[in-house]
Amino acid sequence: MMLDNNLVRHLDACETMGNATAICSDKTGTLTTNRMTVVQSYIAAHMNTSTPKLDDIPETVAELLINGICINSGYTSKVIPPESLGEMPVQLGNKTECALLGFVLDLGREFQTIRDEMPEECLIKVFTFNSVRKSMSTVVPRPGGGYRLYSKGASEIMLTRCSFIFGEGGKVLPFSVDDQGALVSSVIEPMACNGLRTICLAYKDFVPGEAAEHEVHYDEHEPPNWDDEQICCSGLTAISVVGIEDPVRAEVPAAIRACQQSGITVRMVTGDNVNTARSIAAKCGILKPGDDFLVLDGKEFNKRIRDKNGEVSQELFDTVWPTLRVLARSSPQDKYVLVSGIIASTVNPNREVVAVTGDGTNDGPALKMADVGFAMGIAGTDVAKEASDIILTDDNFSSIVKAVMWGRNVYDSIAKFLQFQLTVNVVAVIVAFTGAIIINDSPLKAVQMLWVNLIMDTLASLALATEMPHKSLLKRKPYGRTKALISRTMTKNILGHACFQLVVVFTLLFKGHELFEIDDGRYATINAAPSQHFTIVFNTFVMMTLFNEINARKIHGERNVLEGLLGNPIFYGIWVGTLVAQVIIVQFGGSAFDCVGLSLSQWMWCIFIGAGDLLWGQVVTSMPSKSLPKRFFSCGTQPPEDIDQSAGMTTRASIDGVRSGQILWLRGLTRLQTQLRVVRAFRSILEDVQEKRSHHSFTVRPSKAPPATTGAAQHWPTASSVAQHAHPTTAGAPQHVPADITFMDDEDGEEPLDMSAQPDTTLNVSETAPLMKVVPANGTKTSQYTMLSSIESNI
């Protein structure tokens, strides 16, 4: 799976993914290439379908546009020129910001020059982007005095914060609510319908002197309150609206089509505009013309699924999710509600098995809640990767389809082995039991049974479990949570082949000596020599087992059991090796295996009868499986487990108890290491005190300053000094000893020392025995405390 760009962190997720019925996927980077470019722009009342010339933009607007892009972005976002001709520029950092920086380069300006003139140290305030505000703002010194705020974000949200806009010729015009609606319908919606992400750029000036209509005056002695984001980021002046294209990956439509054919519903969960999300979903194949499916934004989604009290109602949720295909302008909380609601729903009797993709820190809860969480290996954060089950090393949706194939292949491999093993077990047990009752002897001897067990356990598991996944696995529906591990088709194959083998074995047991004209091996004495009769029974049984191993490669009623056989060298290598080993055992095993060498004609008859199991398999396949009652011909069915949606991540955490225990163990180890550093710091300081003092005891007065002693300065280790010894790299900063480091009274082991209750306490530090005692001056009570060396050794 690693070669298919699937880094599996939890092995059970692989099999679970094979039964997934729903995939909630991000758009950016998963369904799209995550290589964004500005292809349209609206600047100073002009619509541009390509990059405009810098001279065609009013000078004031151009300077504000370029400075706003370069300064109001993460300085780690960069566009590096290609190393050789013909290659694309390298985008580092946030892809949306890289698209805007690329727009600046296309205009003929260098973003690094502007950043050098305005380094990060000069930035007054930065309102970073998050999923709630959907925008980013930066405050910088304004040329000529005052402050300037640059802002960018989702266009429909940013326009509601704008009170002015640059019109024809760079003139500042009022921007009313009606004007905002007109701009949305004439500019933003057409961009979004073409699958473009629309970003609005705006600014606001704070001036100490006389302010224009679109500027804000402030008192020089009282600068603006930058902590009040709502006031600071309102009354903006719109500079431009740009349309950013993020092309759909070429392989995504085919991958989504394969998911849909295999019974998996793909839903897009994105933070983009509804029209943008709808357009991308149509390009990917998630939405098709004429389909009656829902496309909702986060606000409408919450409105439909919440009751009057604002709580999520599962009953209301069940009316929305079956037809929901696109959730736009969604927050991480919306994604979590969607995933947990689908898992908890009982609309489908078999319950949904949900996979979800995520790349941000806030996607952690949804990744944990999902049955299978996929994190992005390139764009994903460490938190998202830690919360996931599988990491997509290429951030590509097509890799999820490969994970589905691998998961179904693992599930089928287990079923193949069970089908083969149970057939052998049924025959071997019945033959041994019947033989012991009728002829007082088992036709299959102990050593022979060990060899049969080796075939059906070790070798067969290697042969049947090494089948590579193939695209035909995507042509069937998911099993679901309550699907029986042993299906009716498998039960039919087990019983059908067992009946054939039993008939053959009992025919050879009771009539074999007549058919082959050999001595009867029944009723032999205990120490009798091996007979050809029982050797033929054993050899024929092994041959039927070997050929039934080929039948076991197919568990869904396929007729061509030889399909793909030569594509698995491990299988035919083990099969041929087992056949060769059987020849050696029969011909040369002798008394060790209770065998007698057979003639060529006898070998040919054994192989011929064994190969008959292949022909019998075609007869068994012709029998309809649906006519068999489920109640008696399927094993492993159990009702779906109840899911407590209100429990949130606790439900998943209880399932992943091993992981939780590991995390708890690591946290405990970290605390112990911290305690050990503090104890060592105490010891180091006490050793320094001992070297400077002329005697080994001094009086500690916690409520007063330590009294001076002639000839030597008194030093008692303080919390800050201990912390500086424990963490020397942070010396000088205010430090605190961890609150859980306490010295306990060794008489009861529970009460910590209350120094405030003992104003005069003498501390004796012994050189011979590293024992620390606190002795009250009045001598009425002596409390012994654990020595520091013992604490360190115990930790």
Short mmCIF file of C-alpha atoms in Angstrom, two decimals, residues 294-598:
data_model
loop_
_atom_site.label_atom_id
_atom_site.label_comp_id
_atom_site.label_asym_id
_atom_site.label_seq_id
_atom_site.Cartn_x
_atom_site.Cartn_y
_atom_site.Cartn_z
CA LEU A 294 -28.49 18.69 -2.24
CA VAL A 295 -25.76 21.35 -2.35
CA LEU A 296 -25.75 23.30 0.92
CA ASP A 297 -23.54 25.81 2.65
CA GLY A 298 -22.67 25.51 6.31
CA LYS A 299 -25.29 28.00 7.45
CA GLU A 300 -28.17 26.29 5.65
CA PHE A 301 -26.90 22.87 6.70
CA ASN A 302 -27.00 23.79 10.39
CA LYS A 303 -30.41 25.41 9.95
CA ARG A 304 -31.86 22.17 8.59
CA ILE A 305 -30.40 19.73 11.11
CA ARG A 306 -30.83 21.66 14.37
CA ASP A 307 -33.97 21.84 16.48
CA LYS A 308 -35.46 24.87 18.22
CA ASN A 309 -32.90 24.58 21.03
CA GLY A 310 -29.99 24.70 18.60
CA GLU A 311 -29.08 21.04 19.19
CA VAL A 312 -28.37 18.60 16.36
CA SER A 313 -31.42 16.38 15.85
CA GLN A 314 -30.67 12.96 14.40
CA GLU A 315 -34.20 12.78 13.03
CA LEU A 316 -33.74 16.05 11.13
CA PHE A 317 -30.22 15.04 10.12
CA ASP A 318 -31.53 11.82 8.56
CA THR A 319 -33.69 13.87 6.20
CA VAL A 320 -30.66 15.74 4.86
CA TRP A 321 -27.60 13.51 4.56
CA PRO A 322 -28.86 10.80 2.14
CA THR A 323 -29.15 13.35 -0.69
CA LEU A 324 -26.37 15.72 0.40
CA ARG A 325 -23.44 15.71 -2.00
CA VAL A 326 -21.70 19.08 -1.48
CA LEU A 327 -21.24 21.01 1.76
CA ALA A 328 -19.75 24.45 1.04
CA ARG A 329 -18.54 27.23 3.31
CA SER A 330 -18.23 24.59 6.00
CA SER A 331 -16.29 24.77 9.24
CA PRO A 332 -14.39 21.90 10.88
CA GLN A 333 -17.31 21.59 13.32
CA ASP A 334 -19.69 21.12 10.38
CA LYS A 335 -17.48 18.34 9.05
CA TYR A 336 -17.44 16.65 12.45
CA VAL A 337 -21.24 16.88 12.73
CA LEU A 338 -21.64 15.45 9.23
CA VAL A 339 -19.34 12.50 9.86
CA SER A 340 -20.68 11.63 13.31
CA GLY A 341 -24.28 12.00 12.12
CA ILE A 342 -23.84 9.65 9.17
CA ILE A 343 -22.15 7.04 11.37
CA ALA A 344 -24.91 7.26 13.98
CA SER A 345 -27.73 7.13 11.43
CA THR A 346 -29.93 4.03 11.20
CA VAL A 347 -31.50 4.92 7.83
CA ASN A 348 -29.35 2.17 6.34
CA PRO A 349 -29.95 -1.04 8.38
CA ASN A 350 -26.30 -2.04 7.88
CA ARG A 351 -25.06 1.37 9.10
CA GLU A 352 -22.75 3.53 7.06
CA VAL A 353 -18.97 3.10 7.15
CA VAL A 354 -17.52 6.58 6.67
CA ALA A 355 -14.07 7.67 5.51
CA VAL A 356 -13.03 11.32 5.70
CA THR A 357 -10.06 13.35 4.51
CA GLY A 358 -8.51 16.28 6.35
CA ASP A 359 -5.37 18.37 6.38
CA GLY A 360 -5.86 21.03 9.07
CA THR A 361 -5.43 20.99 12.81
CA ASN A 362 -9.16 21.56 13.27
CA ASP A 363 -9.92 18.46 11.20
CA GLY A 364 -8.57 16.25 14.00
CA PRO A 365 -11.96 15.54 15.66
CA ALA A 366 -13.56 14.53 12.35
CA LEU A 367 -10.59 12.31 11.45
CA LYS A 368 -10.83 10.62 14.85
CA MET A 369 -14.58 10.17 14.65
CA ALA A 370 -14.56 8.65 11.17
CA ASP A 371 -14.23 4.91 10.68
CA VAL A 372 -11.19 5.65 8.52
CA GLY A 373 -9.41 9.01 8.63
CA PHE A 374 -7.17 10.07 5.74
CA ALA A 375 -4.62 12.84 6.34
CA MET A 376 -2.73 14.66 3.64
CA GLY A 377 0.95 13.81 3.63
CA ILE A 378 2.04 17.00 1.84
CA ALA A 379 -0.36 19.70 3.00
CA GLY A 380 -1.48 18.03 6.24
CA THR A 381 -0.51 19.26 9.69
CA ASP A 382 1.09 17.03 12.31
CA VAL A 383 -2.13 17.06 14.33
CA ALA A 384 -4.14 15.81 11.35
CA LYS A 385 -1.59 13.08 10.63
CA GLU A 386 -1.59 11.96 14.27
CA ALA A 387 -5.39 11.74 14.29
CA SER A 388 -5.58 9.81 11.02
CA ASP A 389 -5.52 6.10 10.22
CA ILE A 390 -3.96 6.38 6.77
CA ILE A 391 -1.77 9.14 5.33
CA LEU A 392 -1.99 9.93 1.61
CA THR A 393 1.59 10.67 0.66
CA ASP A 394 0.52 12.32 -2.62
CA ASP A 395 -2.65 14.10 -1.36
CA ASN A 396 -4.54 12.50 -4.26
CA PHE A 397 -8.11 11.18 -4.20
CA SER A 398 -7.20 8.34 -6.54
CA SER A 399 -5.01 6.92 -3.78
CA ILE A 400 -8.17 6.54 -1.66
CA VAL A 401 -9.63 4.31 -4.38
CA LYS A 402 -6.50 2.18 -4.19
CA ALA A 403 -6.98 1.93 -0.42
CA VAL A 404 -10.53 0.66 -1.07
CA MET A 405 -9.14 -2.01 -3.40
CA TRP A 406 -6.55 -3.09 -0.86
CA GLY A 407 -9.13 -3.19 1.92
CA ARG A 408 -11.50 -5.35 -0.06
CA ASN A 409 -8.61 -7.56 -1.10
CA VAL A 410 -7.61 -8.10 2.55
CA TYR A 411 -11.20 -8.96 3.49
CA ASP A 412 -11.53 -11.38 0.57
CA SER A 413 -8.18 -13.00 1.38
CA ILE A 414 -9.42 -13.81 4.87
CA ALA A 415 -12.65 -15.21 3.43
CA LYS A 416 -10.74 -17.31 0.87
CA PHE A 417 -8.58 -18.87 3.55
CA LEU A 418 -11.61 -19.59 5.75
CA GLN A 419 -13.43 -21.25 2.86
CA PHE A 420 -10.44 -23.47 2.13
CA GLN A 421 -9.61 -24.27 5.75
CA LEU A 422 -13.15 -25.14 6.81
CA THR A 423 -13.54 -27.48 3.84
CA VAL A 424 -10.41 -29.38 4.81
CA ASN A 425 -11.41 -29.42 8.49
CA VAL A 426 -14.89 -30.78 7.80
CA VAL A 427 -13.56 -33.60 5.64
CA ALA A 428 -10.64 -34.50 7.90
CA VAL A 429 -12.71 -34.57 11.08
CA ILE A 430 -15.53 -36.65 9.57
CA VAL A 431 -13.10 -39.12 7.98
CA ALA A 432 -11.09 -39.55 11.18
CA PHE A 433 -14.21 -39.88 13.35
CA THR A 434 -16.05 -42.27 11.01
CA GLY A 435 -12.95 -44.40 10.48
CA ALA A 436 -12.37 -44.72 14.21
CA ILE A 437 -15.97 -45.93 14.71
CA ILE A 438 -16.34 -48.30 11.75
CA ILE A 439 -12.89 -49.80 11.22
CA ASN A 440 -11.34 -48.91 14.56
CA ASP A 441 -8.61 -47.03 12.73
CA SER A 442 -8.16 -43.62 11.16
CA PRO A 443 -7.46 -43.64 7.41
CA LEU A 444 -5.37 -40.52 7.96
CA LYS A 445 -2.51 -41.17 10.35
CA ALA A 446 -1.21 -38.66 12.89
CA VAL A 447 1.83 -37.59 10.84
CA GLN A 448 -0.30 -37.35 7.72
CA MET A 449 -2.76 -35.12 9.57
CA LEU A 450 0.14 -32.88 10.59
CA TRP A 451 1.13 -32.54 6.95
CA VAL A 452 -2.46 -31.74 5.97
CA ASN A 453 -2.60 -29.11 8.73
CA LEU A 454 0.61 -27.59 7.39
CA ILE A 455 -1.00 -27.37 3.95
CA MET A 456 -4.23 -25.81 5.15
CA ASP A 457 -2.72 -23.44 7.70
CA THR A 458 0.72 -22.10 6.89
CA LEU A 459 1.13 -22.72 3.16
CA ALA A 460 -2.48 -22.07 2.18
CA SER A 461 -2.59 -18.81 4.15
CA LEU A 462 0.52 -17.60 2.33
CA ALA A 463 -0.84 -18.65 -1.04
CA LEU A 464 -4.36 -17.24 -0.67
CA ALA A 465 -3.42 -14.08 1.24
CA THR A 466 -0.90 -12.86 -1.34
CA GLU A 467 -3.36 -12.20 -4.15
CA MET A 468 -2.83 -8.69 -5.50
CA PRO A 469 -5.85 -6.36 -5.68
CA HIS A 470 -7.53 -5.94 -9.06
CA LYS A 471 -10.10 -3.57 -10.47
CA SER A 472 -12.85 -6.17 -10.42
CA LEU A 473 -12.99 -5.66 -6.64
CA LEU A 474 -14.62 -2.29 -7.35
CA LYS A 475 -17.48 -3.88 -9.28
CA ARG A 476 -19.35 -5.05 -6.17
CA LYS A 477 -21.09 -3.20 -3.36
CA PRO A 478 -19.55 -2.76 0.10
CA TYR A 479 -20.29 -5.47 2.65
CA GLY A 480 -21.48 -3.15 5.41
CA ARG A 481 -21.11 -3.44 9.16
CA THR A 482 -23.35 -6.50 9.62
CA LYS A 483 -22.27 -8.60 6.67
CA ALA A 484 -21.59 -12.23 7.65
CA LEU A 485 -17.93 -13.17 7.35
CA ILE A 486 -18.96 -16.55 5.92
CA SER A 487 -21.53 -15.79 3.23
CA ARG A 488 -24.12 -18.13 1.76
CA THR A 489 -21.96 -18.60 -1.34
CA MET A 490 -18.98 -19.57 0.82
CA THR A 491 -21.11 -21.97 2.88
CA LYS A 492 -22.39 -23.54 -0.34
CA ASN A 493 -18.80 -23.99 -1.57
CA ILE A 494 -17.64 -25.44 1.76
CA LEU A 495 -20.45 -27.98 2.01
CA GLY A 496 -20.44 -28.76 -1.71
CA HIS A 497 -16.73 -29.53 -1.92
CA ALA A 498 -16.77 -31.31 1.42
CA CYS A 499 -19.51 -33.65 0.16
CA PHE A 500 -17.53 -34.42 -2.99
CA GLN A 501 -14.35 -35.15 -1.04
CA LEU A 502 -16.18 -37.27 1.54
CA VAL A 503 -17.81 -39.38 -1.17
CA VAL A 504 -14.44 -39.92 -2.85
CA VAL A 505 -12.58 -40.72 0.39
CA PHE A 506 -15.23 -43.17 1.67
CA THR A 507 -15.45 -44.84 -1.76
CA LEU A 508 -11.69 -45.37 -1.74
CA LEU A 509 -11.77 -46.44 1.90
CA PHE A 510 -14.36 -49.17 1.44
CA LYS A 511 -13.97 -50.05 -2.26
CA GLY A 512 -10.50 -48.81 -3.11
CA HIS A 513 -8.80 -52.14 -2.68
CA GLU A 514 -11.18 -53.63 -5.27
CA LEU A 515 -10.90 -50.76 -7.73
CA PHE A 516 -7.10 -50.75 -7.68
CA GLU A 517 -6.79 -54.53 -7.14
CA ILE A 518 -4.60 -54.15 -4.08
CA ASP A 519 -4.63 -55.54 -0.55
CA ASP A 520 -7.26 -54.24 1.85
CA GLY A 521 -5.65 -51.97 4.40
CA ARG A 522 -8.58 -52.03 6.83
CA TYR A 523 -8.54 -53.88 10.12
CA ALA A 524 -4.76 -54.01 10.16
CA THR A 525 -2.94 -54.68 13.42
CA ILE A 526 -1.36 -51.88 15.41
CA ASN A 527 2.22 -52.53 14.27
CA ALA A 528 1.32 -53.52 10.73
CA ALA A 529 3.34 -52.13 7.83
CA PRO A 530 1.92 -49.21 5.75
CA SER A 531 -0.48 -50.26 2.99
CA GLN A 532 -0.99 -49.01 -0.54
CA HIS A 533 -4.70 -48.84 0.19
CA PHE A 534 -4.44 -46.16 2.88
CA THR A 535 -1.62 -44.44 0.99
CA ILE A 536 -3.96 -43.97 -1.99
CA VAL A 537 -6.67 -42.61 0.35
CA PHE A 538 -4.20 -40.13 1.86
CA ASN A 539 -2.71 -39.14 -1.50
CA THR A 540 -6.08 -38.63 -3.16
CA PHE A 541 -7.29 -36.51 -0.23
CA VAL A 542 -4.20 -34.29 -0.52
CA MET A 543 -4.69 -33.96 -4.29
CA MET A 544 -8.31 -32.91 -3.83
CA THR A 545 -7.15 -30.42 -1.20
CA LEU A 546 -4.58 -28.94 -3.57
CA PHE A 547 -7.04 -28.52 -6.43
CA ASN A 548 -9.65 -27.14 -4.05
CA GLU A 549 -7.10 -24.51 -3.10
CA ILE A 550 -7.46 -23.22 -6.66
CA ASN A 551 -11.25 -23.21 -6.25
CA ALA A 552 -10.89 -21.21 -3.03
CA ARG A 553 -9.38 -18.29 -4.97
CA LYS A 554 -12.90 -17.23 -5.88
CA ILE A 555 -15.56 -16.63 -3.25
CA HIS A 556 -18.24 -14.70 -5.14
CA GLY A 557 -19.41 -17.41 -7.52
CA GLU A 558 -16.95 -16.70 -10.34
CA ARG A 559 -16.56 -19.56 -12.79
CA ASN A 560 -13.05 -18.85 -14.07
CA VAL A 561 -11.02 -19.86 -11.04
CA LEU A 562 -7.80 -19.79 -13.09
CA GLU A 563 -8.09 -16.07 -13.87
CA GLY A 564 -5.01 -14.21 -12.67
CA LEU A 565 -3.33 -17.38 -11.44
CA LEU A 566 -0.07 -16.73 -13.26
CA GLY A 567 -0.03 -13.18 -11.92
CA ASN A 568 0.64 -14.45 -8.40
CA PRO A 569 3.99 -16.29 -8.39
CA ILE A 570 3.75 -16.90 -4.65
CA PHE A 571 0.55 -18.88 -5.10
CA TYR A 572 1.66 -21.18 -7.90
CA GLY A 573 5.12 -21.47 -6.35
CA ILE A 574 3.62 -22.75 -3.08
CA TRP A 575 1.18 -24.96 -4.97
CA VAL A 576 3.88 -26.61 -7.07
CA GLY A 577 6.17 -26.89 -4.03
CA THR A 578 3.44 -28.61 -2.02
CA LEU A 579 2.81 -31.07 -4.89
CA VAL A 580 6.53 -31.90 -5.10
CA ALA A 581 6.70 -32.37 -1.31
CA GLN A 582 3.71 -34.71 -1.49
CA VAL A 583 5.47 -36.84 -4.11
CA ILE A 584 8.57 -37.08 -1.91
CA ILE A 585 6.52 -37.97 1.19
CA VAL A 586 4.58 -40.72 -0.58
CA GLN A 587 7.48 -42.23 -2.51
CA PHE A 588 10.21 -41.88 0.10
CA GLY A 589 8.40 -41.18 3.39
CA GLY A 590 8.13 -44.84 4.27
CA SER A 591 7.10 -45.75 7.78
CA ALA A 592 7.78 -42.20 9.03
CA PHE A 593 4.68 -41.03 7.13
CA ASP A 594 2.90 -44.44 7.01
CA CYS A 595 3.15 -44.43 3.23
CA VAL A 596 4.10 -46.90 0.53
CA GLY A 597 5.40 -45.89 -2.88
CA LEU A 598 2.76 -45.81 -5.60
#
